[in-house]
PDB file of C-alpha atoms and ligand atoms in Angstrom:
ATOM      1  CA  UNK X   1     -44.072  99.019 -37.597  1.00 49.00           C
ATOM      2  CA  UNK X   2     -44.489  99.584 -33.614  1.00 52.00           C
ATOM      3  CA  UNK X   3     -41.590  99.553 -31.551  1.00 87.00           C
ATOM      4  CA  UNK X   4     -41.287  96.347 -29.864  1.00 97.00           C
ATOM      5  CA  UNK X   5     -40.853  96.045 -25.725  1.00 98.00           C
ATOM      6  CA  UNK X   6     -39.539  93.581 -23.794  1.00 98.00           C
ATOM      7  CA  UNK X   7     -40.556  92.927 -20.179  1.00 98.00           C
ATOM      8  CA  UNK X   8     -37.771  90.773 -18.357  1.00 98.00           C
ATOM      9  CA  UNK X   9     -34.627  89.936 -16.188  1.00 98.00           C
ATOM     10  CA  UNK X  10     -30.677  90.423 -17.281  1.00 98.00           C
ATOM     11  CA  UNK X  11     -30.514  86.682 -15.510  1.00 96.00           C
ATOM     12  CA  UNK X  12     -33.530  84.875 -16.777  1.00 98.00           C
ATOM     13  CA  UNK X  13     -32.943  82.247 -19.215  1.00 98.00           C
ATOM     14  CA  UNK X  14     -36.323  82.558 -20.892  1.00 98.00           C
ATOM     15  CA  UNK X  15     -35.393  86.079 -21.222  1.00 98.00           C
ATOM     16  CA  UNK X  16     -32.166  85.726 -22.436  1.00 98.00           C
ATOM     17  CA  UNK X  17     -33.799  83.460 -25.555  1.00 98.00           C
ATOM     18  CA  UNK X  18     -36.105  86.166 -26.216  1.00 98.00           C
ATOM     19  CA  UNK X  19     -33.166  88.734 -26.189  1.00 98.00           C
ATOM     20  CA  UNK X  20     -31.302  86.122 -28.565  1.00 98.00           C
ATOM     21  CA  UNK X  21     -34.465  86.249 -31.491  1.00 98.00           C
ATOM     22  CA  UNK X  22     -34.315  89.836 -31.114  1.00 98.00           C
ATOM     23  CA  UNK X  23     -30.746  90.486 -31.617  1.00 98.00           C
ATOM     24  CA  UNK X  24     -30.588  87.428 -34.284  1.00 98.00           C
ATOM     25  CA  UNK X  25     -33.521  88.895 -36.453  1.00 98.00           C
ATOM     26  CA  UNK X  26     -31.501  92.698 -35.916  1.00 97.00           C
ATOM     27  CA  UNK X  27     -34.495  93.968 -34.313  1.00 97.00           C
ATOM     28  CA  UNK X  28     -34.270  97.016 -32.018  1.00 96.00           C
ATOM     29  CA  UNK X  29     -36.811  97.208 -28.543  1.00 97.00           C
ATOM     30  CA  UNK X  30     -37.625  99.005 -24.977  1.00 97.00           C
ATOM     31  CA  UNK X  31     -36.183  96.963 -22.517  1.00 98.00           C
ATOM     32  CA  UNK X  32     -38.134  97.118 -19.115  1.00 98.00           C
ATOM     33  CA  UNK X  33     -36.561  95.156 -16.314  1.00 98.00           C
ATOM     34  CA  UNK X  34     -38.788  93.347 -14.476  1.00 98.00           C
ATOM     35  CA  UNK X  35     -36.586  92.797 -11.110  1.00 98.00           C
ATOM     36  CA  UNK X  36     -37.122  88.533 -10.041  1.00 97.00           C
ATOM     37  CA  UNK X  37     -35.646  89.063  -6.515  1.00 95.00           C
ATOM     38  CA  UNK X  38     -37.986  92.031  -5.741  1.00 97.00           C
ATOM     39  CA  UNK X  39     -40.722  89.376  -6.637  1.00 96.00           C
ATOM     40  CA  UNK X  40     -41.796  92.658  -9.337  1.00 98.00           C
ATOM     41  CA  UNK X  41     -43.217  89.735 -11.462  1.00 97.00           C
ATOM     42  CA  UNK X  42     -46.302  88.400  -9.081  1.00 97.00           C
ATOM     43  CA  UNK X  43     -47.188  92.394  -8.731  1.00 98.00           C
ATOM     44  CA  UNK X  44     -50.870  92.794  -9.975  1.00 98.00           C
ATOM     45  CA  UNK X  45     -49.811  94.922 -13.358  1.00 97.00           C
ATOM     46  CA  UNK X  46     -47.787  92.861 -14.252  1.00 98.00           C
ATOM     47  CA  UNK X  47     -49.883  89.769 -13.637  1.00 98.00           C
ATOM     48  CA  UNK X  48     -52.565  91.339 -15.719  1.00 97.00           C
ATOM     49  CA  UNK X  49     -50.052  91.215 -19.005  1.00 97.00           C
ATOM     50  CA  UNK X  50     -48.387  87.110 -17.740  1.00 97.00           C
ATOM     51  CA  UNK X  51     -50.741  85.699 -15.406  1.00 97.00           C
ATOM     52  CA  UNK X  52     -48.464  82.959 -14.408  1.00 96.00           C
ATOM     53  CA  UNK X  53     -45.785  85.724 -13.196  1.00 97.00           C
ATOM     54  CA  UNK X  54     -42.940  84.725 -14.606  1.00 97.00           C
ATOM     55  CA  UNK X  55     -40.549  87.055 -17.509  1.00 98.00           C
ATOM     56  CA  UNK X  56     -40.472  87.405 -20.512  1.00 98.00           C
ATOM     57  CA  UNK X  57     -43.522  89.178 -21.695  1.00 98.00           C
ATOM     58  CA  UNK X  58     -43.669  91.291 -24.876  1.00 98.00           C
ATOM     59  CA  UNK X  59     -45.740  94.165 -25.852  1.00 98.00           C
ATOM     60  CA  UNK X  60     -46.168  94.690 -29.588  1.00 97.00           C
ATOM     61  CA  UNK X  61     -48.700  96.886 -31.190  1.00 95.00           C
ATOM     62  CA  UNK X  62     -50.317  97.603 -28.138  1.00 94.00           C
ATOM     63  CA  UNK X  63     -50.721  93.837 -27.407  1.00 97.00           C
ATOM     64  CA  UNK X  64     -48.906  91.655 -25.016  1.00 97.00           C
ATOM     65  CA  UNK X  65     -47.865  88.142 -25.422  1.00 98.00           C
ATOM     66  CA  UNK X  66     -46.537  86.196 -22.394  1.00 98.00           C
ATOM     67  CA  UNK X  67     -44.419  82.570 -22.670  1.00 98.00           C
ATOM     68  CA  UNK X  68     -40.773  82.839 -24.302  1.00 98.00           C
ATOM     69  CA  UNK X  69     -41.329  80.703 -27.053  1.00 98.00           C
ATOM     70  CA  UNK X  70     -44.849  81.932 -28.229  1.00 98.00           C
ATOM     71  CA  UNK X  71     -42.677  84.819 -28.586  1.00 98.00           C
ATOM     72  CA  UNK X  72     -39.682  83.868 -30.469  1.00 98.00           C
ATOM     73  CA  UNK X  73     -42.412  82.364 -33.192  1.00 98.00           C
ATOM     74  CA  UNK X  74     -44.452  85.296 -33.067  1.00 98.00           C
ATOM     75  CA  UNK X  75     -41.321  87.043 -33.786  1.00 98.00           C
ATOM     76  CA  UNK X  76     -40.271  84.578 -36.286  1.00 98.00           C
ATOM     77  CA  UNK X  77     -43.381  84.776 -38.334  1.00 98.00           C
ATOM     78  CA  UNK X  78     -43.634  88.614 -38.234  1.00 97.00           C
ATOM     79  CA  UNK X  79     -39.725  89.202 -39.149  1.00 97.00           C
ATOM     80  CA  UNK X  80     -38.659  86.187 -41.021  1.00 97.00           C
ATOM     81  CA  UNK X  81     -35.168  86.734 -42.108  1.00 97.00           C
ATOM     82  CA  UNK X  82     -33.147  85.068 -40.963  1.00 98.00           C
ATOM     83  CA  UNK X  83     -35.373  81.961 -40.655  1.00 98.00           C
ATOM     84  CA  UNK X  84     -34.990  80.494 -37.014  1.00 98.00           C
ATOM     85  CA  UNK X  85     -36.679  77.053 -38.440  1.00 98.00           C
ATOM     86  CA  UNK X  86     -34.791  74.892 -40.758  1.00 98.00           C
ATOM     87  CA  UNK X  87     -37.049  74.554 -44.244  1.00 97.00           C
ATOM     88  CA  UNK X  88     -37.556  70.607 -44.078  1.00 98.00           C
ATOM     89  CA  UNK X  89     -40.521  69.426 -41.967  1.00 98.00           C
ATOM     90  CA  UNK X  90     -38.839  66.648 -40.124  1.00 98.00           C
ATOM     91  CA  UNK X  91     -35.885  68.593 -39.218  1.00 98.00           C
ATOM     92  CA  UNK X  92     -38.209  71.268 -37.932  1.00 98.00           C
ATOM     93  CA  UNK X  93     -40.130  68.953 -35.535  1.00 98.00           C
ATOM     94  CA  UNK X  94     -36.398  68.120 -34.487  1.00 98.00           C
ATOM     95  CA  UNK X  95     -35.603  71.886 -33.609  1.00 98.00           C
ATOM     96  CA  UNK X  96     -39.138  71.917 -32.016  1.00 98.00           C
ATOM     97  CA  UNK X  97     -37.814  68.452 -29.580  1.00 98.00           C
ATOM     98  CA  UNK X  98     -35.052  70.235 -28.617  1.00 98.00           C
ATOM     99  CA  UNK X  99     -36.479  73.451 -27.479  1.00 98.00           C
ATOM    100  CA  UNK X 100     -39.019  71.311 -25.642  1.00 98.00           C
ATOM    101  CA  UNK X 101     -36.678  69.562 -24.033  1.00 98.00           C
ATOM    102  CA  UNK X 102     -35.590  72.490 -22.413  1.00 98.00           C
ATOM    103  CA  UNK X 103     -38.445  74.130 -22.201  1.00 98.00           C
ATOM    104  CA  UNK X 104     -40.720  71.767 -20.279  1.00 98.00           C
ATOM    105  CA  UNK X 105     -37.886  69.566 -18.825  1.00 98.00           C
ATOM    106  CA  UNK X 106     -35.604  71.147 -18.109  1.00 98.00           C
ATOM    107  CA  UNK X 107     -35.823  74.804 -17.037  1.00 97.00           C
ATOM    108  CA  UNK X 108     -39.171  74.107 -14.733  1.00 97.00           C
ATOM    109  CA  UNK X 109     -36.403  71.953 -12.389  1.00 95.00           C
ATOM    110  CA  UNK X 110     -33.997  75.341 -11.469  1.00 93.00           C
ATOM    111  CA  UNK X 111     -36.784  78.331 -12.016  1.00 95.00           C
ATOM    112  CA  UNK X 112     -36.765  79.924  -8.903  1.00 93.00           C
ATOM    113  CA  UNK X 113     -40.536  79.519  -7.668  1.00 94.00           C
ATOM    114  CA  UNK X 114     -39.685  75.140  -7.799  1.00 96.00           C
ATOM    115  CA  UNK X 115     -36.281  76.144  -5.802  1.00 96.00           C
ATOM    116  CA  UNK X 116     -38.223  78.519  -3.510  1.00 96.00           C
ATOM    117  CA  UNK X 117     -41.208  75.977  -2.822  1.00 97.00           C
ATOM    118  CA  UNK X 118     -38.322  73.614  -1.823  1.00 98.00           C
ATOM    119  CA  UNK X 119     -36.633  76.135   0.779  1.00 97.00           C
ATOM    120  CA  UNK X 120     -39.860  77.090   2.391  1.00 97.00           C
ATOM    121  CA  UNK X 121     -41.623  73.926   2.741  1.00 98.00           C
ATOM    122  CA  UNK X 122     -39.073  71.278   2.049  1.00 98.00           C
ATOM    123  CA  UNK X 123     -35.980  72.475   4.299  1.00 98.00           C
ATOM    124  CA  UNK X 124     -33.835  72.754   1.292  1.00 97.00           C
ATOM    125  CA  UNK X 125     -30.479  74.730   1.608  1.00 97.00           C
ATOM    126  CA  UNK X 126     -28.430  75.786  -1.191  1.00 95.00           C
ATOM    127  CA  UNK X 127     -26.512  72.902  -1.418  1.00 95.00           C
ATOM    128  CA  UNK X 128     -29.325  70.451  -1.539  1.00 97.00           C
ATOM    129  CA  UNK X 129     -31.213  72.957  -4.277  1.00 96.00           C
ATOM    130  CA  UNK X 130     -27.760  72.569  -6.863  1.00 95.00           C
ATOM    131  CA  UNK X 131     -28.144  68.830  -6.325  1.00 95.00           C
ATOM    132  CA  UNK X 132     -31.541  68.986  -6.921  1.00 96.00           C
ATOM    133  CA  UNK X 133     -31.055  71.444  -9.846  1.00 96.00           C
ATOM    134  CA  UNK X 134     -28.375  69.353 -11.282  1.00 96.00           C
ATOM    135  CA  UNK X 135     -29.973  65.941 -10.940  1.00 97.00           C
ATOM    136  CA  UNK X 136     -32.796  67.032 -13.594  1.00 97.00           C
ATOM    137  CA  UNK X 137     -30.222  69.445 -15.436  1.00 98.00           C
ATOM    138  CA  UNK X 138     -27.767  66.311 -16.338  1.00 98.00           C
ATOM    139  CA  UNK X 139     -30.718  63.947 -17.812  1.00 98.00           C
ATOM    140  CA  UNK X 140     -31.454  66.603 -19.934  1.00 98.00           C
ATOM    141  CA  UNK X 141     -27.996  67.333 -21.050  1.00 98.00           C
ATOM    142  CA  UNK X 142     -27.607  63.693 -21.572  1.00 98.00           C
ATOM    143  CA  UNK X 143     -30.775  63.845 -23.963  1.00 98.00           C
ATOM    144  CA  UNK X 144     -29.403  67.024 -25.521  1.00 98.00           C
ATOM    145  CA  UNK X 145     -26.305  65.581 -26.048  1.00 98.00           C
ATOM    146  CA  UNK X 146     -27.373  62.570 -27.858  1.00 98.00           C
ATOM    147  CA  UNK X 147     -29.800  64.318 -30.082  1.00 98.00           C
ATOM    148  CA  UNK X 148     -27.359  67.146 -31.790  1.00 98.00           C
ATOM    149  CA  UNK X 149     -24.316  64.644 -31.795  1.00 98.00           C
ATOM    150  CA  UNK X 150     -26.660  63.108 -34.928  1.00 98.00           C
ATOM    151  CA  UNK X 151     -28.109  66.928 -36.492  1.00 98.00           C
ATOM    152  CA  UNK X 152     -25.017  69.517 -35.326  1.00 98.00           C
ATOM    153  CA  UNK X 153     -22.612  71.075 -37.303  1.00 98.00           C
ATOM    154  CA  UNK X 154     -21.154  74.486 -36.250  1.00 98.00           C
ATOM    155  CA  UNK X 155     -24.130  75.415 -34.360  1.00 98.00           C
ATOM    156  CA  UNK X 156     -27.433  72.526 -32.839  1.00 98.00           C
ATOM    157  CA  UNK X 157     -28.555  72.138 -36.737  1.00 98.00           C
ATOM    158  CA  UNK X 158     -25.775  71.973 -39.489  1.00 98.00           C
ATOM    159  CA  UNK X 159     -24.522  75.308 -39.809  1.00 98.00           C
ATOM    160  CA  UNK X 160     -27.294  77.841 -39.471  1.00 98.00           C
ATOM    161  CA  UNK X 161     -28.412  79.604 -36.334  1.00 98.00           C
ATOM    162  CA  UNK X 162     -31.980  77.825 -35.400  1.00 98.00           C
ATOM    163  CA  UNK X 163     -34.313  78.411 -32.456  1.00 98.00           C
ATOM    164  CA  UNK X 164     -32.606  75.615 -30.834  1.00 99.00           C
ATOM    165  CA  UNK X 165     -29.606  77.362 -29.957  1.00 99.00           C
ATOM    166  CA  UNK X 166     -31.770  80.499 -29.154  1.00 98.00           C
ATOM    167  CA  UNK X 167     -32.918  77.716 -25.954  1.00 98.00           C
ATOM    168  CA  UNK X 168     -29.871  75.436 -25.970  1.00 98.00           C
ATOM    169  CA  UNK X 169     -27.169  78.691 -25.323  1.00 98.00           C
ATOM    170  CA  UNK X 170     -29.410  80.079 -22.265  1.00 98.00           C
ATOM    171  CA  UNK X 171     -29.700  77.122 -20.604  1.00 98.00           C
ATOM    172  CA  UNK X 172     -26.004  75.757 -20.492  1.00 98.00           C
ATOM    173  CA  UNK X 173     -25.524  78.959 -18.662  1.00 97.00           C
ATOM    174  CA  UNK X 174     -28.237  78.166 -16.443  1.00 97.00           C
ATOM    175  CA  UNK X 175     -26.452  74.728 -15.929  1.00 97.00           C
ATOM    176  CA  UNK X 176     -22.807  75.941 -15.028  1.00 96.00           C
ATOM    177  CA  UNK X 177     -24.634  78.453 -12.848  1.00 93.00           C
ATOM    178  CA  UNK X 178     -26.039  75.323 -11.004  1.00 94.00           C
ATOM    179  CA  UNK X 179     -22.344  74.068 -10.823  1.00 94.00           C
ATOM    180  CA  UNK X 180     -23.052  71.595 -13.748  1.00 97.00           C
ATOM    181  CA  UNK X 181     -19.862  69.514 -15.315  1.00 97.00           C
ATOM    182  CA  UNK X 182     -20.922  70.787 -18.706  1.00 98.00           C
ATOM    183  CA  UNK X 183     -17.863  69.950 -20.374  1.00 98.00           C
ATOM    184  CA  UNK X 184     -19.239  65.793 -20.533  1.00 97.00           C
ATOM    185  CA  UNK X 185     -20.590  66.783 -23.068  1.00 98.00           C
ATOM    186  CA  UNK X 186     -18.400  67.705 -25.841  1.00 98.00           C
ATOM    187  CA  UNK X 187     -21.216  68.173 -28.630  1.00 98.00           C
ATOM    188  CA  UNK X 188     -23.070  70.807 -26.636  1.00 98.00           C
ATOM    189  CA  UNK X 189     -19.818  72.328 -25.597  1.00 98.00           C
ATOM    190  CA  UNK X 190     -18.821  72.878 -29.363  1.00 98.00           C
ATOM    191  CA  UNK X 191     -22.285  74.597 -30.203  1.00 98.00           C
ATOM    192  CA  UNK X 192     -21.637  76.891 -27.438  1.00 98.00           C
ATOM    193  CA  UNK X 193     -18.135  77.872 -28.134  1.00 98.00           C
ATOM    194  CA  UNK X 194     -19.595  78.523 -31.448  1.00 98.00           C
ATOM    195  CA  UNK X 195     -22.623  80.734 -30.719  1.00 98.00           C
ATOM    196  CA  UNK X 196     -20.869  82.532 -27.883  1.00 97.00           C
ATOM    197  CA  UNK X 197     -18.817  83.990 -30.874  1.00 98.00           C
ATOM    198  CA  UNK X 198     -21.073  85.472 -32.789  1.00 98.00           C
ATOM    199  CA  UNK X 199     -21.606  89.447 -31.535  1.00 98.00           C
ATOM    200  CA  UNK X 200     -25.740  88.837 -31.852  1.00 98.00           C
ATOM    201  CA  UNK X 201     -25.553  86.649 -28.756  1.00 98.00           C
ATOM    202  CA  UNK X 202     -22.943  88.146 -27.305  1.00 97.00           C
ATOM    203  CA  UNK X 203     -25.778  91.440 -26.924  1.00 97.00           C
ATOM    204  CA  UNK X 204     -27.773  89.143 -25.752  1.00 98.00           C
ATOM    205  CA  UNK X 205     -25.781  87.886 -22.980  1.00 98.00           C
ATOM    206  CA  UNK X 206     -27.256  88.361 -19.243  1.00 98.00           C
ATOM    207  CA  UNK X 207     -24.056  90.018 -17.888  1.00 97.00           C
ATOM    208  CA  UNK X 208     -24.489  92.650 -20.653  1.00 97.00           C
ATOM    209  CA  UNK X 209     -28.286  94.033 -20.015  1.00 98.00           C
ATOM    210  CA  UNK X 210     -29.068  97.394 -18.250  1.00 97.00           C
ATOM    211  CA  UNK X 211     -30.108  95.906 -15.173  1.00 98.00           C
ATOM    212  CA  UNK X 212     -27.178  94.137 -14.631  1.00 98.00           C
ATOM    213  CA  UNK X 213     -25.680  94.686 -11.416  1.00 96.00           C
ATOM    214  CA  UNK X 214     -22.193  95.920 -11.382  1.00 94.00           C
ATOM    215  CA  UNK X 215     -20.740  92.781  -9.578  1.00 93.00           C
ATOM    216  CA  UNK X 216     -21.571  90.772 -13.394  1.00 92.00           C
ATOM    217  CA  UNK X 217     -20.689  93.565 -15.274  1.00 89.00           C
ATOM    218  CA  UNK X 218     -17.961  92.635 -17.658  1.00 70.00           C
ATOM    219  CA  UNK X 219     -17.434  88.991 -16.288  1.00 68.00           C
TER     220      UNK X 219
HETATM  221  N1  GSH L   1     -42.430  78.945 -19.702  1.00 77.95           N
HETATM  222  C1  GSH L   1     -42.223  80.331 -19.376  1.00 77.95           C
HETATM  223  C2  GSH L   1     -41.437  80.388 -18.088  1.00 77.95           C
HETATM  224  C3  GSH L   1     -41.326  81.797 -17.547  1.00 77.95           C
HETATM  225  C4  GSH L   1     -40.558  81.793 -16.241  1.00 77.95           C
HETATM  226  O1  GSH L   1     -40.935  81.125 -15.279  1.00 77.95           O
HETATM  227  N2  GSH L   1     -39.438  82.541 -16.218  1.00 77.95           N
HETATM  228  C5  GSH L   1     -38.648  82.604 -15.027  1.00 77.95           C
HETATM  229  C6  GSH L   1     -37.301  83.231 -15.270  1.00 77.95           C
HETATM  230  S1  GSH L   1     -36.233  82.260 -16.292  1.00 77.95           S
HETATM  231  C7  GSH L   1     -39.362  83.447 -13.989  1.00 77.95           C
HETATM  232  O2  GSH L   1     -39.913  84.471 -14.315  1.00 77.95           O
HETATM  233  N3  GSH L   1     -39.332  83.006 -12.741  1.00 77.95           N
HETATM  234  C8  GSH L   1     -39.922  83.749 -11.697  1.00 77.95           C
HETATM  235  C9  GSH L   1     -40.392  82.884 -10.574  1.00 77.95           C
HETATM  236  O3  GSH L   1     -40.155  81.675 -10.608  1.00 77.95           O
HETATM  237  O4  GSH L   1     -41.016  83.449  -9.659  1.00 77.95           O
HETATM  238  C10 GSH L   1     -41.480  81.019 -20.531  1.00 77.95           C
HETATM  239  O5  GSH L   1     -40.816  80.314 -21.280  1.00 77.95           O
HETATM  240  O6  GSH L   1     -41.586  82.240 -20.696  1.00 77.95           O
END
């Protein structure tokens, strides 16, 4: 089997949920850091492997697939132990809700080219993009919230690592980073205690990549 490489950014959510199936599944890759504040992901190679220029983007086999969670299935399906997917139907569409949830909902509202377009052509400051950022960040908490308090158990679904917390864990970082009150919500705030324990996410973590800067190192 080719060696797997990952194009993305120590503080990207979407490519901290790649980094998450990767270390899950025990799966070894080339990490090539693809630098957000340099704006290296609207250059024109890189476009040509994720035309919408944004991380993560992974190259398998000589192919490329762009979008975080095309990957983590594409991973999924081609390395299936552990399964990320629970093996009842209805729960799986569940899983699926949640990760949409954050997906579509809620990371779109803090990615940096909405928070950019606001600065440039809206006047926002910083203080007016974390209200903004947190407006849309708390519904979907509040959706969160009430969805897991009926599935969780250690982790989103009972008590095996699925792809939800591969997108839930991410983006409660995301939200605290935003100055988000996560602790309102005490079901999300017992999944992440949880995961945060295990040493796969842990490898995952942003402040733990090789293009962290030395200001997050060992925060
Ligand atoms: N839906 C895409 C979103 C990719 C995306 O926008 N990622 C962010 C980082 S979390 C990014 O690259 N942003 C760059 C920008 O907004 O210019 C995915 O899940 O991979």
């Amino acid at each position: 089997m080719a060696s797997m490489t990952l194009y993305n950014y120590f503080r990207s959510s979407t490519s901290y949920r790649v980094r998450l199936a990767l270390s899950v599944k025990g799966l070894d890759y080339e990490y090539k850091p693809v630098n957000l504040l340099k704006s290296e992901q609207r250059s024109e190679d890189y476009l040509k492997m994720n035309p919408l220029g944004g991380v993560p983007t992974l190259l398998h086999n000589g192919r490329y697939i762009p979008e975080s969670f095309a990957i983590m299935e594409y991973i999924n399906e081609i390395f299936p132990e552990p399964a990320l997917f629970p093996q009842d139907a209805y729960l799986r569409a569940r899983v699926r809700q949640v990760c949409e949830v954050i997906n579509s909902f809620m990371h779109p509202m803090g990615n940096l080219k909405t928070l950019k377009y606001l600065e440039e052509h809206h006047g926002y400051d910083l203080a007016k993009k974390e209200e903004w950022a947190a407006h849309w960040l708390n519904q979907g908490l509040e959706t969160l919230e009430k969805i897991l308090q009926e599935f969780s158990g250690k982790y989103s679904f009972g008590d095996a690592i699925t792809m939800a917390d591969l997108f839930l864990i991410p983006q409660l970082l995301t939200c605290q980073r935003y100055k988000v009150d996560i602790s309102k919500y005490p079901t999300l705030v017992k999944i992440n205690e949880n995961c945060k324990a295990l040493p796969e996410f842990a490898k995952a973590h942003p402040f733990k990549q090789i293009d962290t800067p030395a200001e997050f190192k060992n925060t």
